[in-house]
PDB file of C-alpha atoms in Angstrom:
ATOM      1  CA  UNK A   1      -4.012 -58.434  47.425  1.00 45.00           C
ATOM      2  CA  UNK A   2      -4.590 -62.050  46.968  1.00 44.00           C
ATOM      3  CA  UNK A   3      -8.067 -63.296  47.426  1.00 45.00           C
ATOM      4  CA  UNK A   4      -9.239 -66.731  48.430  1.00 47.00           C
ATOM      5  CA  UNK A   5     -11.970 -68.521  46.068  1.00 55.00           C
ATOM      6  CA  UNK A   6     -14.873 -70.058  47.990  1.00 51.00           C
ATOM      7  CA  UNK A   7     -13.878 -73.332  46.374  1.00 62.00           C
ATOM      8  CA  UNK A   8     -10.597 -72.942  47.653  1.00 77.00           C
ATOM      9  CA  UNK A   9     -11.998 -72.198  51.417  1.00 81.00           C
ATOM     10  CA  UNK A  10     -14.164 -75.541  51.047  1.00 80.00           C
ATOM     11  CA  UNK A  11     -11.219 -77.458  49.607  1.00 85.00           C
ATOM     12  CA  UNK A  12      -9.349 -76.632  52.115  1.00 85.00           C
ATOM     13  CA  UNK A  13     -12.045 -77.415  54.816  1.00 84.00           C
ATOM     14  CA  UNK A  14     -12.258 -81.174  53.542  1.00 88.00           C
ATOM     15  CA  UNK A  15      -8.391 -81.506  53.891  1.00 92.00           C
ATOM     16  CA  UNK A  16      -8.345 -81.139  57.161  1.00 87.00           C
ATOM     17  CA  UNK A  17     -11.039 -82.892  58.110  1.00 87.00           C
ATOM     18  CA  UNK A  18      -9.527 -85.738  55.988  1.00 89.00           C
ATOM     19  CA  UNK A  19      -6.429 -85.006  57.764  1.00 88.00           C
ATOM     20  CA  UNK A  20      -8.090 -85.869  60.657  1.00 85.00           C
ATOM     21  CA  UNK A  21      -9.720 -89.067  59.687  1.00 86.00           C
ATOM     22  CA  UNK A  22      -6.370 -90.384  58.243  1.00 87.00           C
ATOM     23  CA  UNK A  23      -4.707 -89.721  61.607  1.00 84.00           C
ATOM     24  CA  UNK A  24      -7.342 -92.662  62.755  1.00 83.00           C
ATOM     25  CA  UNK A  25      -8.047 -94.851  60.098  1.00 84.00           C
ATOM     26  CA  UNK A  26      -5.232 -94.339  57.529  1.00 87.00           C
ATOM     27  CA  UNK A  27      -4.518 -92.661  54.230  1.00 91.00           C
ATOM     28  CA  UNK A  28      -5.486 -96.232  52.544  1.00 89.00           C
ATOM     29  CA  UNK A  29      -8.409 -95.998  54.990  1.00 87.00           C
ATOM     30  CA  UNK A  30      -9.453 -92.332  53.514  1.00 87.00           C
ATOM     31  CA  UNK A  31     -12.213 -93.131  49.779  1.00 85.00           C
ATOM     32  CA  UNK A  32     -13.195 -90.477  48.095  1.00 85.00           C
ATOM     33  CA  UNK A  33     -16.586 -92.398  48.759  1.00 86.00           C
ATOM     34  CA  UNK A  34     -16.208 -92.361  52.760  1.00 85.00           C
ATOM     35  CA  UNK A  35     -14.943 -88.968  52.612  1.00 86.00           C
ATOM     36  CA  UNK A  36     -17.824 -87.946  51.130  1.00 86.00           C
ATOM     37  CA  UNK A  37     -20.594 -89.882  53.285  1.00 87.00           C
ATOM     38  CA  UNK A  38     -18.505 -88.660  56.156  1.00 84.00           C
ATOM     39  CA  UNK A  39     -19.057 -85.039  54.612  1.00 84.00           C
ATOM     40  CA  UNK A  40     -22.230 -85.117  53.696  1.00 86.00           C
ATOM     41  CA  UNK A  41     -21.567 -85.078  50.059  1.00 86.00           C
ATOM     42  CA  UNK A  42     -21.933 -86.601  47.195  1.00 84.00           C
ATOM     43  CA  UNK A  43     -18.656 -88.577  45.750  1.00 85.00           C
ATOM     44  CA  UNK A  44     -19.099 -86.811  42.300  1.00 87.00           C
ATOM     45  CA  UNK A  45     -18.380 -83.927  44.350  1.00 85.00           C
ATOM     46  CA  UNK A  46     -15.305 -84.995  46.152  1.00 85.00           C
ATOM     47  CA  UNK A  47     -14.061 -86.383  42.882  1.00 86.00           C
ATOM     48  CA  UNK A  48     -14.313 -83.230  41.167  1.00 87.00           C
ATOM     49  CA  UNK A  49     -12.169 -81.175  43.957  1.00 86.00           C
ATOM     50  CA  UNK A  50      -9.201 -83.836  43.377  1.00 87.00           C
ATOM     51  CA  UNK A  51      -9.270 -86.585  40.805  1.00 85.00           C
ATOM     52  CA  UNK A  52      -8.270 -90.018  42.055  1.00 88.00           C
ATOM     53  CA  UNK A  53      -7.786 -91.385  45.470  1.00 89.00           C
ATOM     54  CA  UNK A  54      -4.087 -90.826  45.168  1.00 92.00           C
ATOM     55  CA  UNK A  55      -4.436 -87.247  44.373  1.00 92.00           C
ATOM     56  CA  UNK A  56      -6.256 -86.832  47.559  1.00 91.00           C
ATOM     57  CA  UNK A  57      -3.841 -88.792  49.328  1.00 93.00           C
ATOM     58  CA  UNK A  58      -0.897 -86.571  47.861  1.00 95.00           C
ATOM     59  CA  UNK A  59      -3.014 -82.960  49.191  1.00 94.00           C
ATOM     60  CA  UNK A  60      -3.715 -84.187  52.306  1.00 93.00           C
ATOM     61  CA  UNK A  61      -0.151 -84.691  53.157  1.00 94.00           C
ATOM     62  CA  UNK A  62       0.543 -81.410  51.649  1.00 94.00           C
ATOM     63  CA  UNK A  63      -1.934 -80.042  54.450  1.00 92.00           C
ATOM     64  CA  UNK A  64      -0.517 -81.774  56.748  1.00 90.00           C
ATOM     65  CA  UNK A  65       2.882 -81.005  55.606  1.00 91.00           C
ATOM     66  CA  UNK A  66       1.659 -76.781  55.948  1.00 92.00           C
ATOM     67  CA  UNK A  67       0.475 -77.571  59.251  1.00 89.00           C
ATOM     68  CA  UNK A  68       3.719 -78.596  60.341  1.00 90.00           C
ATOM     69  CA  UNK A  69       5.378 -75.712  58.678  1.00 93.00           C
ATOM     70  CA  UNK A  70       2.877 -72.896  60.887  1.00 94.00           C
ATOM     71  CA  UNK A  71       2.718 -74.577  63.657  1.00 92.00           C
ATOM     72  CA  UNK A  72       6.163 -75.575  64.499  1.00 94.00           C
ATOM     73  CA  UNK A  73       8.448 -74.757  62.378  1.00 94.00           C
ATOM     74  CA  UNK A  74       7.434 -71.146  61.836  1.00 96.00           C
ATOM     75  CA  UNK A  75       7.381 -70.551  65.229  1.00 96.00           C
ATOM     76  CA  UNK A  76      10.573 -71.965  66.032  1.00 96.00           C
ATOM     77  CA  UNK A  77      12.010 -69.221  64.217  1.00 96.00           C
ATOM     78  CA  UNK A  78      11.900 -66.546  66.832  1.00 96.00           C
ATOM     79  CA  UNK A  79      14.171 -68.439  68.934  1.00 97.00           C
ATOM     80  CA  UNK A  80      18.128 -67.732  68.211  1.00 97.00           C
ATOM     81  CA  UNK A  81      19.671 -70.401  65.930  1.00 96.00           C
ATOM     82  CA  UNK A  82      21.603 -73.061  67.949  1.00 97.00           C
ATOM     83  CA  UNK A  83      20.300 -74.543  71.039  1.00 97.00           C
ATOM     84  CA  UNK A  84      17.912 -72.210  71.798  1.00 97.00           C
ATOM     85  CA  UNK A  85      16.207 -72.724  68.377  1.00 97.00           C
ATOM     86  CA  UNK A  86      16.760 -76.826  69.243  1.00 98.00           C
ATOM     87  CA  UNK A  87      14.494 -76.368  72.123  1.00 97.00           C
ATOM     88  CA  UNK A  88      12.171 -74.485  70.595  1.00 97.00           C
ATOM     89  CA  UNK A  89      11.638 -76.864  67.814  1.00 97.00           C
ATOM     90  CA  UNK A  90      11.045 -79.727  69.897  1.00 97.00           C
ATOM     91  CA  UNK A  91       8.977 -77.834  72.191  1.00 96.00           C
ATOM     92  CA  UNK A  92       6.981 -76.465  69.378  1.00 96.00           C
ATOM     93  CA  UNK A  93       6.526 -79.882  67.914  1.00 94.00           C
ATOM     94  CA  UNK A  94       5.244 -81.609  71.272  1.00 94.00           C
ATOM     95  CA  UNK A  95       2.865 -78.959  71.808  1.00 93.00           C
ATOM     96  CA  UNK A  96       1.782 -79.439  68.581  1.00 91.00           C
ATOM     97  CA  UNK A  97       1.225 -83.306  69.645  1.00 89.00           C
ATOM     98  CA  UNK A  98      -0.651 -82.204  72.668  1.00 87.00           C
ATOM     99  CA  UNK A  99      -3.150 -79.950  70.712  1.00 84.00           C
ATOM    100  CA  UNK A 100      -4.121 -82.466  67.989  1.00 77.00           C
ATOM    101  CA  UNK A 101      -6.249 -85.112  68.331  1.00 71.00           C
ATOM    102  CA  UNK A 102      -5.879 -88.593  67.540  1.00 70.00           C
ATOM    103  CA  UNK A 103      -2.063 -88.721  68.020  1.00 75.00           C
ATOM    104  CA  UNK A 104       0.424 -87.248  65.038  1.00 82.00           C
ATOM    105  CA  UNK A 105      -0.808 -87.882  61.416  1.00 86.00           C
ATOM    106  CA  UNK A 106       3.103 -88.419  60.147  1.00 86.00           C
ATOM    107  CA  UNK A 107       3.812 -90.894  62.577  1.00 84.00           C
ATOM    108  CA  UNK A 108       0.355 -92.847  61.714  1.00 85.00           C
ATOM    109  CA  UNK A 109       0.999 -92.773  57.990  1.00 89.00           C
ATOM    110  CA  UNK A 110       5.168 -93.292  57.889  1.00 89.00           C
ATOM    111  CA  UNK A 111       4.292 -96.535  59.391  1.00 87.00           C
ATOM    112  CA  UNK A 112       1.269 -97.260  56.944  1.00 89.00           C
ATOM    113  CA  UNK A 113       3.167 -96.507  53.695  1.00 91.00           C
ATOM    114  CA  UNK A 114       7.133 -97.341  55.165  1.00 87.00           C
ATOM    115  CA  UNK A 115       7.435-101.164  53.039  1.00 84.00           C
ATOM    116  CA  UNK A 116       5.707 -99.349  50.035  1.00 89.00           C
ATOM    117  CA  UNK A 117       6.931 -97.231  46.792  1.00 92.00           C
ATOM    118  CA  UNK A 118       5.415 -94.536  45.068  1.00 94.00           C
ATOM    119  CA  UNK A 119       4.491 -90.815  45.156  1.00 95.00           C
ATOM    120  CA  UNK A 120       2.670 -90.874  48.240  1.00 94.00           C
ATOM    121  CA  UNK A 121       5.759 -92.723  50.020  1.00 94.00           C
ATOM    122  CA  UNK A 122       7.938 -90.239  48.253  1.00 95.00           C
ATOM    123  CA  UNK A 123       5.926 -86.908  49.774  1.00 94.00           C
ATOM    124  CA  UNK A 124       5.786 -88.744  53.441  1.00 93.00           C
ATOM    125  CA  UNK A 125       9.589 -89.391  53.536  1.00 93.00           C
ATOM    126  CA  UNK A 126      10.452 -85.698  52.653  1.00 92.00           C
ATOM    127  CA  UNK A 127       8.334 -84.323  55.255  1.00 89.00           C
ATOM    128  CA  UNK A 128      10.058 -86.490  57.711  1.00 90.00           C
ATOM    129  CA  UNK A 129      13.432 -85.643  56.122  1.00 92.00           C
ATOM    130  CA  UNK A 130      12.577 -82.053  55.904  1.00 90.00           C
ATOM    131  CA  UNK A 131      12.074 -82.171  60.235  1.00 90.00           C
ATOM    132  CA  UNK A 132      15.066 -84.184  60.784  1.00 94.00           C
ATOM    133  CA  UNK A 133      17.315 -81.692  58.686  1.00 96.00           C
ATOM    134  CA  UNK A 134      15.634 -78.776  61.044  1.00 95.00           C
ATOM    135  CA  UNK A 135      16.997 -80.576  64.048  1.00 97.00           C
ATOM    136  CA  UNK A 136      19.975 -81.759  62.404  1.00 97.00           C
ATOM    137  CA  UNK A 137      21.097 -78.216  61.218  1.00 97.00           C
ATOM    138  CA  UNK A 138      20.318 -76.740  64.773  1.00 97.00           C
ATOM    139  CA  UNK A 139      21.925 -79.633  66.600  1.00 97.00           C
ATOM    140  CA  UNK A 140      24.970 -79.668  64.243  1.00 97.00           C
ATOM    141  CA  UNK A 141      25.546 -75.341  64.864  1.00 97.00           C
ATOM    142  CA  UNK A 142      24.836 -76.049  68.356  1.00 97.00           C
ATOM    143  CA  UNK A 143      28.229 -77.737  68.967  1.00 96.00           C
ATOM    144  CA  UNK A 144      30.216 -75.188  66.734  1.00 95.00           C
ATOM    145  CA  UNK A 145      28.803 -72.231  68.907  1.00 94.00           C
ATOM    146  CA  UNK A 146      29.957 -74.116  71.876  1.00 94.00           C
ATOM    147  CA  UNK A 147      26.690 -74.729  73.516  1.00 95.00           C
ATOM    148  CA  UNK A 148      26.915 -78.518  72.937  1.00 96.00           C
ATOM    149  CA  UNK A 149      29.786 -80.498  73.575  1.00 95.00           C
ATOM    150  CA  UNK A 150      31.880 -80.163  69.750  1.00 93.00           C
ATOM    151  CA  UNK A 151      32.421 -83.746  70.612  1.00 93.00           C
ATOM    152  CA  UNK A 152      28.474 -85.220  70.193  1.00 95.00           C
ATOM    153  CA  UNK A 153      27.690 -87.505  68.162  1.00 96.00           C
ATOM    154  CA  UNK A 154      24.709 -85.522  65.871  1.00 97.00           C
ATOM    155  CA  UNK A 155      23.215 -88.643  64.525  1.00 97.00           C
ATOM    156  CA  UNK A 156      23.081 -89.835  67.786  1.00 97.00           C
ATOM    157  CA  UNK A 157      20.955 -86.815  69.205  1.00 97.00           C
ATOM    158  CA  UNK A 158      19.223 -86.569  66.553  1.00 97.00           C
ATOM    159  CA  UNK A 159      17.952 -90.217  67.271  1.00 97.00           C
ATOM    160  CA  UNK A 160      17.434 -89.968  71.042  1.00 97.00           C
ATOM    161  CA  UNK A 161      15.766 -86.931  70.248  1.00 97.00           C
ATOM    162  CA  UNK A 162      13.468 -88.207  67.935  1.00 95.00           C
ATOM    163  CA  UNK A 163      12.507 -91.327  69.506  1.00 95.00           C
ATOM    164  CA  UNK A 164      11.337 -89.605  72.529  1.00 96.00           C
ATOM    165  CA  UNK A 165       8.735 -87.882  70.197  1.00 94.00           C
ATOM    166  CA  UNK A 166       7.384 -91.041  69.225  1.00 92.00           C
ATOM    167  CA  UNK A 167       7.483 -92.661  71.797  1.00 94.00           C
ATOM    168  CA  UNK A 168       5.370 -90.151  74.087  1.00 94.00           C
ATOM    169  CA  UNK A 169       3.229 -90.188  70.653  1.00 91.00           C
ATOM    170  CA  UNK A 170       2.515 -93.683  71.106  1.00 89.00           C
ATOM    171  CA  UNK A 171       2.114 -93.589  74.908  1.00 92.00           C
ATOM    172  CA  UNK A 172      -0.459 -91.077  74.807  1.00 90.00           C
ATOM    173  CA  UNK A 173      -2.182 -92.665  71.783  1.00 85.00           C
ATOM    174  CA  UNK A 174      -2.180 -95.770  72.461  1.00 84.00           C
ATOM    175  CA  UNK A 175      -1.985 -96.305  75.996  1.00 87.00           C
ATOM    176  CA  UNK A 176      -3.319 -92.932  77.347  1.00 88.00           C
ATOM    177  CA  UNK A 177      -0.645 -91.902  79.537  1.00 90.00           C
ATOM    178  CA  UNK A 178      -2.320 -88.738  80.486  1.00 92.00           C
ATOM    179  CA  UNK A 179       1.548 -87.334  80.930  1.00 95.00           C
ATOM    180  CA  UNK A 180       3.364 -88.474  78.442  1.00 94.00           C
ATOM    181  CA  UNK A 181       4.227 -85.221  76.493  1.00 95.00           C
ATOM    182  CA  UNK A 182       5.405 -83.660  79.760  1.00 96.00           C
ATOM    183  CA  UNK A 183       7.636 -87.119  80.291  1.00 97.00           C
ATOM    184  CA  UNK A 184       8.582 -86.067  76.462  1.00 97.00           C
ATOM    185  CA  UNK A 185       9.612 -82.630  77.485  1.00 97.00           C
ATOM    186  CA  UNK A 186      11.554 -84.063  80.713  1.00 97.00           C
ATOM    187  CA  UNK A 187      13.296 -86.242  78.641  1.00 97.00           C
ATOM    188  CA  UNK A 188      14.424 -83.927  76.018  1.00 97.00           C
ATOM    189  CA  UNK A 189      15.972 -81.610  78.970  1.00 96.00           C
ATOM    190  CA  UNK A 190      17.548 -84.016  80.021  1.00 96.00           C
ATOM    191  CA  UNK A 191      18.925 -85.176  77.047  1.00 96.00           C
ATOM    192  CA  UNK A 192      20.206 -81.769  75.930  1.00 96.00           C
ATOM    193  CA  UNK A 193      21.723 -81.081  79.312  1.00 94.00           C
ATOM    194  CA  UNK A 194      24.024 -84.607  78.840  1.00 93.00           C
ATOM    195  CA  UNK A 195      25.380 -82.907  75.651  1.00 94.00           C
ATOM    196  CA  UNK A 196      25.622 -79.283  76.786  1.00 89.00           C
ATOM    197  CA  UNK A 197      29.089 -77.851  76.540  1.00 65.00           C
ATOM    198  CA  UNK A 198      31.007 -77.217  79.683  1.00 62.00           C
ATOM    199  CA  UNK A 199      33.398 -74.860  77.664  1.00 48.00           C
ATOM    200  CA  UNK A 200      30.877 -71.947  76.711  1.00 53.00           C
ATOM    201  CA  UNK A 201      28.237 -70.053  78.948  1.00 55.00           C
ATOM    202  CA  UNK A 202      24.678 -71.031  77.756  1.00 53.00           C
ATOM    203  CA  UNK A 203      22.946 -68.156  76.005  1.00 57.00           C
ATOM    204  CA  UNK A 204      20.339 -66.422  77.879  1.00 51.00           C
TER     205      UNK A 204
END
């Protein structure tokens, strides 16, 4: 049985507090040197857990990337693929929203590092791509099980669908609408009730 190294338990420990602190003030906002005041360490210290400020940059959106993975996606799973699994996914990944604090960390940093190039860039546009193809592949099988109309647009769902994520994200970050992941889940019904299929009995 694998065992976990104490070094790996406090590595792990300062990623997500990092995580955290990015979600605020940025990955460019995130020095080994802050980290480290903010820690209660010395820098030497955070240096020798991960190299360069780009290193850390590049394992705290891998953390952030496993997050995602166990808290959403993973879940999502136990629904039946199709529109039930649709549902689940978006459901999973506003509740997700709800629980964390400071808004969503992808959101924050996709905007931070969107006009730039390099690794970090690279590792933040395949998490995003890697959630869009969950939706897309759900949305897409939806319509050839007959649950959505065979007739929608995917892109197009896939877009709606999306920007009502971010922008309850933003409402409740920004401006504090206390409700604005339940105006998030409202929306979504009724988005995926537009494109429901007439032709085929909804699953149970």
């Amino acid at each position: 049985m694998a065992t976990t190294r104490p070094g790996d338990e406090r590595r792990r420990a300062i990623l997500e507090r990092a995580m955290k602190l990015a979600t605020v003030e940025g990955l460019e906002g995130i020095s080994l040197g802050g980290l480290a005041t903010a820690l209660g360490m010395t820098k030497s210290g955070v240096q020798s857990l991960f190299g360069t400020k780009q290193d850390l940059q590049l394992a705290i959106v891998a953390t952030a990337r496993e997050g995602f993975e166990t808290k959403v996606l993973r879940p999502a799973q136990r629904a039946d693929d199709g529109l039930p699994r649709l549902r689940a996914l978006l459901g999973e990944w506003i509740d997700y929203l709800d629980e964390v604090e400071g808004g969503c960390f992808f959101f924050t940093v996709a905007t931070e590092f969107d006009g730039r190039e390099g690794p970090v860039r690279d590792a933040i546009a395949d998490l995003a791509v890697q959630g869009f193809d969950a939706l897309r592949r759900q949305i897409g099988l939806a319509c050839r099980l007959g649950e959505l109309d065979p007739g929608t647009d995917v892109e197009q769902l896939l877009f709606d669908l999306h920007a009502v994520v971010l922008q309850a994200n933003y409402a409740r970050s920004l401006l504090e609408y206390p409700d604005a992941y339940d105006r998030a889940r409202h929306a979504i019904r009724e988005r995926l009730d537009r494109a429901r299929s007439t032709a085929v009995p909804p699953r149970s």
